């Protein structure tokens, strides 16, 4: 299988292999990589996933995308290692909330949010690819609290990566900070910046813009548009579907959505042959995608903070991959559309595009008040404690589900990750799971730097391992 960029407008677009998309992340033209054709699983192949473990299903789902980058035994080894330490035997267990309404818990990884399901694999894929090339990367990112720890957990103890994660001092929660600063691996550097999250992001941008520095340390981002992350997320759609009767039965999913990476993976699963009736976009008050599906306009508004901060996003980057399909895989049209979106705040949408988008996705949005009400009522009536992101999803699932089709709401974070919102709804703070119970007692390594590019650059120079002489 080959991959093309959504913005490649040359008559013969460049086609690259999996490993190259993994290491590049974003295409040089600013586009996102997508497969040049979709693998299709016949019903028998899907049926044969029944009774298999999460890692075994992952190998079957991911193999066609990975091509020759890893041999089948290498892929099995990576996947077994990636999911070995998850906190639940089933990795992604299903719980029944009500008749034909299910919750898939995607919070049993090391940082208690669904991003672990992809990043634990992607970190190991980076290692495999880089060791083969006798190379190394320096991963640099900025976090407003939530995603930094998932990237750190994915990179810790990796032979071929050092990670520097910048966070704004005093502006993230104690749990969020401790999930980064208590990791004792020598290749992990959580760096507090005396500034805001935007300052941290500006520093990261400046480091990437410094070409000699970027080259000297082989900077990389491992960010949410990386194709490998999407592939690893396709897996749990198959796991859930097969457990509830696919391919002999149709299922639906509701997905708490921000950057559109998670729900897009569901779309890919459907293209590959999983019988999915509805894919429901669930959004909080930052509801650009829901407005698109319901009102037919994709218009930017300022981001407003909500109780589900990981969904406080207006530009859902991965939507570009759907737009590429809506525009007939025409890189020129996508480039023009995205430029218009950036400059005018509105994405050009034709009637035909909209009709197709509505065939592919349903949507529902829910404000903070409704989120708290959903946490409270699901706890009282069904005895299940939801985090605010998952609550937005369950609220949408209840409204959008149709009779006789199992609706699976994806739970994207553990309630203990967002204790303030949960306490507001139910009156108590959910305890951290046993393996994180001593987090508040663990020893922290605190590094604080002033808000300037030079300090961070000096720090990276002093602490990143040299690129030369990597031992395979
Ligand atoms: C990242 C995240 C989301 C949004 O996922 P996207 O792939 O960006 O749509 C939802 N919930 C939680 C808890 C997250 O961390």
Short mmCIF file of C-alpha atoms and ligand atoms in Angstrom, two decimals:
data_model
loop_
_atom_site.label_atom_id
_atom_site.label_comp_id
_atom_site.label_asym_id
_atom_site.label_seq_id
_atom_site.Cartn_x
_atom_site.Cartn_y
_atom_site.Cartn_z
CA UNK A 1 0.00 0.00 0.00
CA UNK A 2 1.13 3.52 -0.78
CA UNK A 3 0.21 6.87 0.73
CA UNK A 4 -0.49 10.23 -0.89
CA UNK A 5 -0.78 13.74 0.55
CA UNK A 6 -4.22 15.39 0.60
CA UNK A 7 -2.63 18.54 -0.86
CA UNK A 8 -0.43 17.09 -3.57
CA UNK A 9 -1.61 18.84 -6.73
CA UNK A 10 0.98 17.50 -9.17
CA UNK A 11 -0.29 15.43 -12.12
CA UNK A 12 1.58 12.41 -10.73
CA UNK A 13 1.34 12.72 -6.92
CA UNK A 14 4.20 11.33 -4.86
CA UNK A 15 3.44 7.90 -3.39
CA UNK A 16 5.33 6.85 -0.27
CA UNK A 17 5.38 3.81 1.99
CA UNK A 18 4.14 3.43 5.55
CA UNK A 19 7.44 4.01 7.31
CA UNK A 20 7.96 7.30 5.52
CA UNK A 21 4.47 8.57 6.52
CA UNK A 22 5.24 7.54 10.10
CA UNK A 23 8.47 9.53 10.28
CA UNK A 24 7.22 12.53 8.29
CA UNK A 25 3.87 12.99 10.07
CA UNK A 26 2.76 16.03 8.09
CA UNK A 27 3.47 16.07 4.34
CA UNK A 28 5.94 18.72 3.11
CA UNK A 29 3.08 20.46 1.22
CA UNK A 30 1.15 20.82 4.50
CA UNK A 31 -1.25 17.99 3.66
CA UNK A 32 -2.08 14.79 5.51
CA UNK A 33 -1.22 11.30 4.31
CA UNK A 34 -3.97 8.87 3.27
CA UNK A 35 -3.78 5.44 1.61
CA UNK A 36 -4.06 5.46 -2.19
CA UNK A 37 -6.67 2.69 -1.87
CA UNK A 38 -8.61 1.04 0.96
CA UNK A 39 -8.07 -2.55 2.01
CA UNK A 40 -11.35 -4.47 2.18
CA UNK A 41 -11.98 -7.31 4.64
CA UNK A 42 -14.48 -9.97 3.48
CA UNK A 43 -17.07 -11.03 6.12
CA UNK A 44 -15.24 -14.32 6.81
CA UNK A 45 -12.05 -12.47 7.68
CA UNK A 46 -13.96 -10.27 10.16
CA UNK A 47 -15.85 -13.26 11.59
CA UNK A 48 -12.53 -15.00 12.26
CA UNK A 49 -11.63 -12.18 14.70
CA UNK A 50 -14.22 -13.51 17.17
CA UNK A 51 -12.68 -14.71 20.40
CA UNK A 52 -9.25 -13.27 19.55
CA UNK A 53 -7.34 -11.01 21.93
CA UNK A 54 -7.08 -7.25 21.42
CA UNK A 55 -3.46 -7.54 20.23
CA UNK A 56 -4.35 -10.37 17.82
CA UNK A 57 -7.17 -8.35 16.26
CA UNK A 58 -4.83 -5.35 16.08
CA UNK A 59 -2.34 -7.38 14.02
CA UNK A 60 -5.07 -8.44 11.57
CA UNK A 61 -6.43 -4.91 11.19
CA UNK A 62 -3.09 -3.11 10.92
CA UNK A 63 -1.14 -5.53 8.72
CA UNK A 64 -2.41 -4.28 5.33
CA UNK A 65 -1.47 -0.68 6.19
CA UNK A 66 2.02 -1.49 7.39
CA UNK A 67 3.08 -3.40 4.31
CA UNK A 68 6.67 -4.56 4.53
CA UNK A 69 7.76 -2.06 7.23
CA UNK A 70 7.54 -4.84 9.83
CA UNK A 71 7.45 -8.60 9.36
CA UNK A 72 4.36 -10.34 10.84
CA UNK A 73 6.30 -11.60 13.89
CA UNK A 74 7.77 -8.10 14.44
CA UNK A 75 4.30 -6.58 14.33
CA UNK A 76 2.98 -9.20 16.78
CA UNK A 77 5.85 -8.42 19.13
CA UNK A 78 5.25 -4.65 18.98
CA UNK A 79 1.52 -5.06 19.63
CA UNK A 80 1.95 -7.54 22.48
CA UNK A 81 4.40 -5.16 24.18
CA UNK A 82 2.22 -2.10 23.55
CA UNK A 83 -0.84 -3.50 25.33
CA UNK A 84 0.85 -5.73 27.93
CA UNK A 85 0.63 -3.28 30.84
CA UNK A 86 -2.89 -2.00 30.25
CA UNK A 87 -5.01 -2.06 33.38
CA UNK A 88 -7.75 -4.35 32.06
CA UNK A 89 -7.37 -7.85 30.68
CA UNK A 90 -9.64 -7.07 27.73
CA UNK A 91 -7.64 -3.84 27.00
CA UNK A 92 -10.83 -2.11 25.77
CA UNK A 93 -13.75 -3.67 27.67
CA UNK A 94 -17.42 -3.13 26.79
CA UNK A 95 -20.01 -2.35 29.45
CA UNK A 96 -23.75 -2.35 28.88
CA UNK A 97 -25.37 0.92 30.00
CA UNK A 98 -28.88 0.04 28.84
CA UNK A 99 -30.47 -2.23 26.26
CA UNK A 100 -28.49 -1.79 23.02
CA UNK A 101 -26.43 1.04 24.54
CA UNK A 102 -22.81 0.17 25.28
CA UNK A 103 -19.77 1.93 26.64
CA UNK A 104 -16.36 0.98 25.31
CA UNK A 105 -13.77 1.91 27.93
CA UNK A 106 -10.70 3.31 26.22
CA UNK A 107 -9.02 4.48 29.41
CA UNK A 108 -7.05 1.49 30.66
CA UNK A 109 -3.69 2.67 29.31
CA UNK A 110 -0.91 4.31 31.34
CA UNK A 111 -2.35 7.86 31.18
CA UNK A 112 -6.04 6.95 31.47
CA UNK A 113 -7.15 8.38 28.11
CA UNK A 114 -7.79 6.86 24.69
CA UNK A 115 -4.66 8.37 23.11
CA UNK A 116 -2.61 5.64 24.81
CA UNK A 117 -4.23 3.04 22.53
CA UNK A 118 -2.47 4.52 19.51
CA UNK A 119 0.58 6.16 21.04
CA UNK A 120 1.80 3.03 22.81
CA UNK A 121 2.03 1.44 19.36
CA UNK A 122 3.35 4.49 17.52
CA UNK A 123 6.23 5.03 19.99
CA UNK A 124 7.39 1.47 19.33
CA UNK A 125 6.95 1.84 15.56
CA UNK A 126 9.20 4.92 15.69
CA UNK A 127 11.84 2.88 17.50
CA UNK A 128 11.71 0.05 14.94
CA UNK A 129 11.95 2.42 11.99
CA UNK A 130 14.71 4.57 13.45
CA UNK A 131 16.91 1.75 14.71
CA UNK A 132 16.76 0.22 11.24
CA UNK A 133 18.00 3.53 9.83
CA UNK A 134 20.52 3.92 12.66
CA UNK A 135 18.92 7.22 13.42
CA UNK A 136 17.24 8.97 16.32
CA UNK A 137 14.63 11.69 16.84
CA UNK A 138 14.06 14.41 19.37
CA UNK A 139 10.36 14.77 20.02
CA UNK A 140 9.33 18.27 21.06
CA UNK A 141 5.81 19.21 22.05
CA UNK A 142 3.73 21.60 24.10
CA UNK A 143 0.84 20.50 26.27
CA UNK A 144 -1.99 22.29 28.01
CA UNK A 145 -2.09 19.33 30.36
CA UNK A 146 -3.76 16.38 28.82
CA UNK A 147 -1.82 15.08 25.84
CA UNK A 148 1.74 15.57 27.11
CA UNK A 149 1.66 12.57 29.40
CA UNK A 150 0.42 10.23 26.64
CA UNK A 151 3.35 11.27 24.41
CA UNK A 152 5.78 10.89 27.33
CA UNK A 153 4.49 7.43 28.21
CA UNK A 154 4.80 6.44 24.54
CA UNK A 155 8.42 7.65 24.35
CA UNK A 156 9.82 6.66 27.74
CA UNK A 157 12.68 4.17 27.59
CA UNK A 158 12.62 4.15 23.76
CA UNK A 159 16.10 3.66 22.36
CA UNK A 160 15.68 6.01 19.40
CA UNK A 161 13.80 8.98 20.88
CA UNK A 162 14.31 11.72 23.43
CA UNK A 163 11.25 13.71 24.39
CA UNK A 164 10.97 17.29 25.64
CA UNK A 165 7.44 18.27 26.67
CA UNK A 166 6.82 21.92 27.52
CA UNK A 167 3.99 22.82 29.90
CA UNK A 168 2.92 26.16 31.40
CA UNK A 169 4.02 26.32 35.06
CA UNK A 170 1.07 26.62 37.46
CA UNK A 171 -1.54 26.26 34.72
CA UNK A 172 -2.02 22.52 34.62
CA UNK A 173 -3.43 20.34 37.38
CA UNK A 174 -1.21 18.55 39.93
CA UNK A 175 -2.24 15.17 38.52
CA UNK A 176 -1.40 16.28 34.97
CA UNK A 177 2.00 17.65 36.03
CA UNK A 178 2.85 14.61 38.12
CA UNK A 179 1.97 12.25 35.25
CA UNK A 180 4.89 13.89 33.41
CA UNK A 181 7.38 14.87 36.12
CA UNK A 182 7.40 11.54 37.97
CA UNK A 183 8.62 9.53 34.96
CA UNK A 184 12.17 8.58 35.87
CA UNK A 185 13.36 7.59 32.36
CA UNK A 186 16.56 9.37 31.29
CA UNK A 187 15.15 10.19 27.82
CA UNK A 188 12.09 12.01 29.22
CA UNK A 189 12.20 15.75 29.94
CA UNK A 190 9.10 17.51 31.23
CA UNK A 191 9.96 21.20 31.09
CA UNK A 192 7.92 23.84 32.90
CA UNK A 193 7.85 27.21 31.14
CA UNK A 194 7.14 30.42 33.05
CA UNK A 195 4.36 31.42 30.67
CA UNK A 196 1.07 30.33 29.10
CA UNK A 197 0.27 27.34 26.90
CA UNK A 198 0.41 29.65 23.88
CA UNK A 199 3.94 30.69 24.91
CA UNK A 200 4.92 27.01 25.04
CA UNK A 201 3.46 26.44 21.58
CA UNK A 202 5.26 29.49 20.21
CA UNK A 203 8.58 28.16 21.53
CA UNK A 204 7.94 24.79 19.87
CA UNK A 205 7.12 26.52 16.57
CA UNK A 206 10.29 28.61 16.82
CA UNK A 207 12.41 25.50 17.41
CA UNK A 208 10.91 23.78 14.35
CA UNK A 209 11.45 26.95 12.31
CA UNK A 210 15.17 27.03 13.18
CA UNK A 211 16.38 24.83 10.29
CA UNK A 212 19.93 24.08 11.56
CA UNK A 213 18.62 23.23 15.03
CA UNK A 214 15.82 21.15 13.59
CA UNK A 215 18.27 19.16 11.48
CA UNK A 216 20.91 18.80 14.22
CA UNK A 217 18.40 17.15 16.57
CA UNK A 218 16.10 15.57 13.96
CA UNK A 219 13.05 17.19 15.54
CA UNK A 220 9.77 15.34 15.30
CA UNK A 221 6.28 15.88 16.68
CA UNK A 222 4.40 12.53 16.88
CA UNK A 223 1.23 14.62 16.59
CA UNK A 224 -2.40 13.79 16.13
CA UNK A 225 -2.38 13.89 12.34
CA UNK A 226 0.17 11.05 12.08
CA UNK A 227 -1.33 8.34 9.89
CA UNK A 228 0.02 5.59 12.18
CA UNK A 229 -2.13 6.90 15.01
CA UNK A 230 -5.25 6.57 12.88
CA UNK A 231 -4.40 3.00 11.92
CA UNK A 232 -3.95 1.94 15.55
CA UNK A 233 -7.32 3.51 16.40
CA UNK A 234 -9.18 1.54 13.71
CA UNK A 235 -8.56 -1.57 15.82
CA UNK A 236 -11.03 -0.92 18.64
CA UNK A 237 -13.88 -0.34 16.19
CA UNK A 238 -13.37 -3.90 14.95
CA UNK A 239 -12.97 -5.21 18.50
CA UNK A 240 -16.29 -3.65 19.57
CA UNK A 241 -18.14 -4.52 16.36
CA UNK A 242 -17.09 -8.17 16.37
CA UNK A 243 -17.92 -8.55 20.08
CA UNK A 244 -21.47 -7.35 19.38
CA UNK A 245 -22.09 -9.54 16.33
CA UNK A 246 -20.42 -7.96 13.28
CA UNK A 247 -20.17 -8.76 10.40
CA UNK A 248 -23.56 -10.48 10.83
CA UNK A 249 -25.00 -7.52 12.66
CA UNK A 250 -24.74 -3.78 12.11
CA UNK A 251 -23.49 -1.52 14.91
CA UNK A 252 -23.22 2.23 15.53
CA UNK A 253 -20.68 4.38 17.35
CA UNK A 254 -20.74 7.75 19.09
CA UNK A 255 -17.39 9.47 19.48
CA UNK A 256 -16.45 12.49 21.67
CA UNK A 257 -14.75 14.56 19.00
CA UNK A 258 -12.08 17.26 18.95
CA UNK A 259 -9.45 16.90 16.26
CA UNK A 260 -11.54 14.27 14.40
CA UNK A 261 -8.81 11.61 14.67
CA UNK A 262 -10.84 9.13 16.65
CA UNK A 263 -14.06 9.22 14.65
CA UNK A 264 -12.12 9.28 11.38
CA UNK A 265 -10.66 5.89 12.38
CA UNK A 266 -14.26 4.63 12.64
CA UNK A 267 -14.88 5.88 9.13
CA UNK A 268 -11.83 3.92 7.96
CA UNK A 269 -13.14 0.77 9.70
CA UNK A 270 -16.40 1.14 7.77
CA UNK A 271 -14.54 1.61 4.46
CA UNK A 272 -12.70 -1.65 5.28
CA UNK A 273 -15.94 -3.58 5.58
CA UNK A 274 -17.13 -3.26 9.18
CA UNK A 275 -20.93 -2.83 8.96
CA UNK A 276 -21.46 0.51 10.75
CA UNK A 277 -24.86 2.18 10.50
CA UNK A 278 -24.13 5.50 12.21
CA UNK A 279 -20.98 7.33 13.21
CA UNK A 280 -22.09 10.10 15.54
CA UNK A 281 -19.85 13.12 16.12
CA UNK A 282 -20.35 14.26 19.72
CA UNK A 283 -19.15 17.78 20.47
CA UNK A 284 -19.23 20.20 23.38
CA UNK A 285 -20.02 23.92 22.90
CA UNK A 286 -17.12 24.08 20.44
CA UNK A 287 -19.42 22.53 17.92
CA UNK A 288 -18.10 23.50 14.48
CA UNK A 289 -18.51 19.93 13.18
CA UNK A 290 -22.01 19.52 14.56
CA UNK A 291 -23.02 22.84 13.01
CA UNK A 292 -21.55 21.63 9.73
CA UNK A 293 -23.67 18.47 9.71
CA UNK A 294 -26.87 20.15 10.99
CA UNK A 295 -26.70 23.65 9.40
CA UNK A 296 -24.42 22.91 6.45
CA UNK A 297 -21.76 25.57 7.11
CA UNK A 298 -18.22 25.05 8.38
CA UNK A 299 -17.51 28.41 10.01
CA UNK A 300 -14.82 29.12 12.63
CA UNK A 301 -15.72 30.67 15.97
CA UNK A 302 -13.38 31.46 18.85
CA UNK A 303 -12.54 28.47 21.08
CA UNK A 304 -14.42 28.56 24.39
CA UNK A 305 -13.18 26.64 27.42
CA UNK A 306 -15.46 23.82 28.55
CA UNK A 307 -15.55 20.96 31.05
CA UNK A 308 -14.22 18.64 28.31
CA UNK A 309 -10.98 20.49 27.42
CA UNK A 310 -9.61 17.85 25.04
CA UNK A 311 -12.50 18.70 22.72
CA UNK A 312 -12.03 22.48 22.90
CA UNK A 313 -10.98 22.70 19.27
CA UNK A 314 -12.29 24.62 16.27
CA UNK A 315 -9.99 23.43 13.49
CA UNK A 316 -10.43 19.64 13.47
CA UNK A 317 -7.29 18.81 11.50
CA UNK A 318 -8.21 15.27 10.53
CA UNK A 319 -11.40 16.42 8.83
CA UNK A 320 -9.14 17.30 5.90
CA UNK A 321 -8.91 13.56 5.17
CA UNK A 322 -12.69 13.38 4.64
CA UNK A 323 -12.65 16.63 2.69
CA UNK A 324 -10.09 15.03 0.36
CA UNK A 325 -12.62 12.29 -0.41
CA UNK A 326 -15.53 14.74 -0.74
CA UNK A 327 -13.46 16.72 -3.28
CA UNK A 328 -12.81 13.61 -5.36
CA UNK A 329 -9.22 13.12 -4.12
CA UNK A 330 -8.21 16.33 -5.86
CA UNK A 331 -5.15 17.79 -4.09
CA UNK A 332 -5.57 21.15 -5.80
CA UNK A 333 -9.19 21.55 -4.62
CA UNK A 334 -8.19 20.57 -1.07
CA UNK A 335 -5.32 23.08 -1.03
CA UNK A 336 -7.66 25.83 -2.23
CA UNK A 337 -10.38 24.88 0.25
CA UNK A 338 -7.99 24.78 3.21
CA UNK A 339 -6.40 28.10 2.24
CA UNK A 340 -9.86 29.68 2.06
CA UNK A 341 -10.72 28.15 5.46
CA UNK A 342 -7.57 29.66 7.02
CA UNK A 343 -8.01 33.09 5.48
CA UNK A 344 -11.81 33.55 5.64
CA UNK A 345 -12.76 31.21 8.50
CA UNK A 346 -15.24 29.35 6.29
CA UNK A 347 -14.69 26.13 4.36
CA UNK A 348 -16.32 26.08 0.93
CA UNK A 349 -18.97 23.34 0.99
CA UNK A 350 -21.07 22.29 -1.98
CA UNK A 351 -24.55 20.78 -1.73
CA UNK A 352 -23.20 17.46 -2.95
CA UNK A 353 -20.40 17.51 -0.32
CA UNK A 354 -22.90 18.18 2.40
CA UNK A 355 -25.24 15.43 1.27
CA UNK A 356 -22.35 12.96 1.34
CA UNK A 357 -21.04 14.20 4.71
CA UNK A 358 -24.53 13.71 6.18
CA UNK A 359 -24.64 10.18 4.79
CA UNK A 360 -21.32 9.45 6.51
CA UNK A 361 -21.79 11.19 9.85
CA UNK A 362 -24.51 12.19 12.31
CA UNK A 363 -23.82 14.77 15.01
CA UNK A 364 -24.99 16.12 18.34
CA UNK A 365 -23.59 18.72 20.70
CA UNK A 366 -24.03 19.20 24.40
CA UNK A 367 -23.08 22.13 26.67
CA UNK A 368 -21.48 21.99 30.13
CA UNK A 369 -24.79 21.93 31.93
CA UNK A 370 -26.02 18.94 29.91
CA UNK A 371 -22.62 17.26 30.43
CA UNK A 372 -22.94 17.52 34.22
CA UNK A 373 -26.56 16.31 34.02
CA UNK A 374 -25.44 13.27 31.98
CA UNK A 375 -22.66 12.40 34.49
CA UNK A 376 -25.16 12.68 37.35
CA UNK A 377 -27.97 10.69 35.76
CA UNK A 378 -25.76 7.89 34.35
CA UNK A 379 -24.26 7.52 37.85
CA UNK A 380 -27.63 7.51 39.60
CA UNK A 381 -29.59 5.36 37.14
CA UNK A 382 -26.94 3.04 35.73
CA UNK A 383 -24.18 3.06 38.37
CA UNK A 384 -21.51 4.07 35.84
CA UNK A 385 -19.23 7.05 36.44
CA UNK A 386 -18.36 9.02 33.29
CA UNK A 387 -15.68 11.64 32.70
CA UNK A 388 -16.96 14.84 31.02
CA UNK A 389 -15.72 13.83 27.52
CA UNK A 390 -17.37 10.43 27.68
CA UNK A 391 -20.51 12.07 29.08
CA UNK A 392 -20.84 14.25 25.98
CA UNK A 393 -20.64 11.03 23.96
CA UNK A 394 -23.20 9.14 26.02
CA UNK A 395 -25.62 12.09 25.87
CA UNK A 396 -25.30 12.12 22.07
CA UNK A 397 -25.62 8.33 21.88
CA UNK A 398 -28.89 8.37 23.84
CA UNK A 399 -30.39 10.91 21.43
CA UNK A 400 -29.10 9.50 18.17
CA UNK A 401 -29.39 5.71 18.62
CA UNK A 402 -31.92 3.75 16.60
CA UNK A 403 -33.93 0.71 17.70
CA UNK A 404 -32.34 -2.71 17.26
CA UNK A 405 -28.83 -1.49 16.41
CA UNK A 406 -26.28 -1.65 19.25
CA UNK A 407 -24.91 1.84 19.87
CA UNK A 408 -21.38 1.94 21.28
CA UNK A 409 -20.35 5.18 23.01
CA UNK A 410 -16.57 5.47 23.23
CA UNK A 411 -15.36 6.45 26.72
CA UNK A 412 -12.22 8.47 26.02
CA UNK A 413 -10.98 9.22 29.55
CA UNK A 414 -11.14 7.76 33.06
CA UNK A 415 -13.35 9.82 35.43
CA UNK A 416 -10.40 10.26 37.82
CA UNK A 417 -8.63 12.27 35.14
CA UNK A 418 -11.23 15.06 35.47
CA UNK A 419 -12.12 14.95 39.18
CA UNK A 420 -13.37 18.55 39.46
CA UNK A 421 -16.11 18.17 36.85
CA UNK A 422 -17.10 14.76 38.20
CA UNK A 423 -17.29 16.11 41.76
CA UNK A 424 -19.47 18.98 40.56
CA UNK A 425 -21.90 16.47 39.06
CA UNK A 426 -22.01 13.73 41.71
CA UNK A 427 -20.58 15.28 44.87
CA UNK A 428 -17.45 13.15 45.27
CA UNK A 429 -14.01 12.82 43.69
CA UNK A 430 -13.39 9.57 41.82
CA UNK A 431 -10.29 7.73 43.10
CA UNK A 432 -7.34 7.05 40.79
CA UNK A 433 -7.05 3.40 39.73
CA UNK A 434 -4.78 1.23 41.89
CA UNK A 435 -1.68 1.41 39.69
CA UNK A 436 -1.71 5.23 39.88
CA UNK A 437 -2.89 5.46 43.49
CA UNK A 438 0.54 6.58 44.76
CA UNK A 439 0.97 9.24 42.05
CA UNK A 440 0.72 12.10 44.55
CA UNK A 441 3.53 10.58 46.65
CA UNK A 442 5.96 9.83 43.79
CA UNK A 443 9.15 11.85 43.47
CA UNK A 444 8.98 14.68 40.93
CA UNK A 445 11.81 15.97 38.74
CA UNK A 446 10.96 19.63 38.26
CA UNK A 447 12.65 21.69 35.55
CA UNK A 448 11.59 25.32 35.12
CA UNK A 449 12.80 27.58 32.36
CA UNK A 450 12.08 31.21 31.51
CA UNK A 451 9.72 31.91 28.64
CA UNK A 452 12.29 32.22 25.87
CA UNK A 453 13.44 30.14 22.93
CA UNK A 454 17.16 30.37 23.72
CA UNK A 455 16.80 28.81 27.21
CA UNK A 456 14.87 25.87 25.80
CA UNK A 457 17.35 25.45 22.95
CA UNK A 458 20.27 25.39 25.41
CA UNK A 459 18.42 22.89 27.56
CA UNK A 460 17.78 20.55 24.62
CA UNK A 461 21.43 20.84 23.51
CA UNK A 462 22.59 19.90 26.99
CA UNK A 463 20.21 16.97 27.47
CA UNK A 464 19.37 15.33 24.13
CA UNK A 465 21.47 12.32 23.26
CA UNK A 466 23.67 12.86 20.20
CA UNK A 467 22.26 11.61 16.89
CA UNK A 468 25.50 9.98 15.79
CA UNK A 469 26.55 6.52 16.86
CA UNK A 470 23.14 5.05 17.55
CA UNK A 471 23.51 1.40 18.48
CA UNK A 472 21.08 -0.85 16.65
C1 LIG B 1 -8.03 13.81 22.43
C2 LIG B 1 -9.30 13.54 23.17
C3 LIG B 1 -10.57 13.63 22.54
C4 LIG B 1 -10.74 14.07 21.11
O1 LIG B 1 -10.26 13.11 20.20
P1 LIG B 1 -9.99 13.53 18.66
O2 LIG B 1 -9.32 12.37 18.05
O3 LIG B 1 -9.10 14.74 18.76
O4 LIG B 1 -11.31 13.84 18.05
C5 LIG B 1 -11.69 13.29 23.28
N1 LIG B 1 -11.59 12.94 24.58
C6 LIG B 1 -10.40 12.85 25.22
C7 LIG B 1 -10.37 12.48 26.65
C8 LIG B 1 -9.21 13.15 24.54
O5 LIG B 1 -8.03 13.07 25.19
#
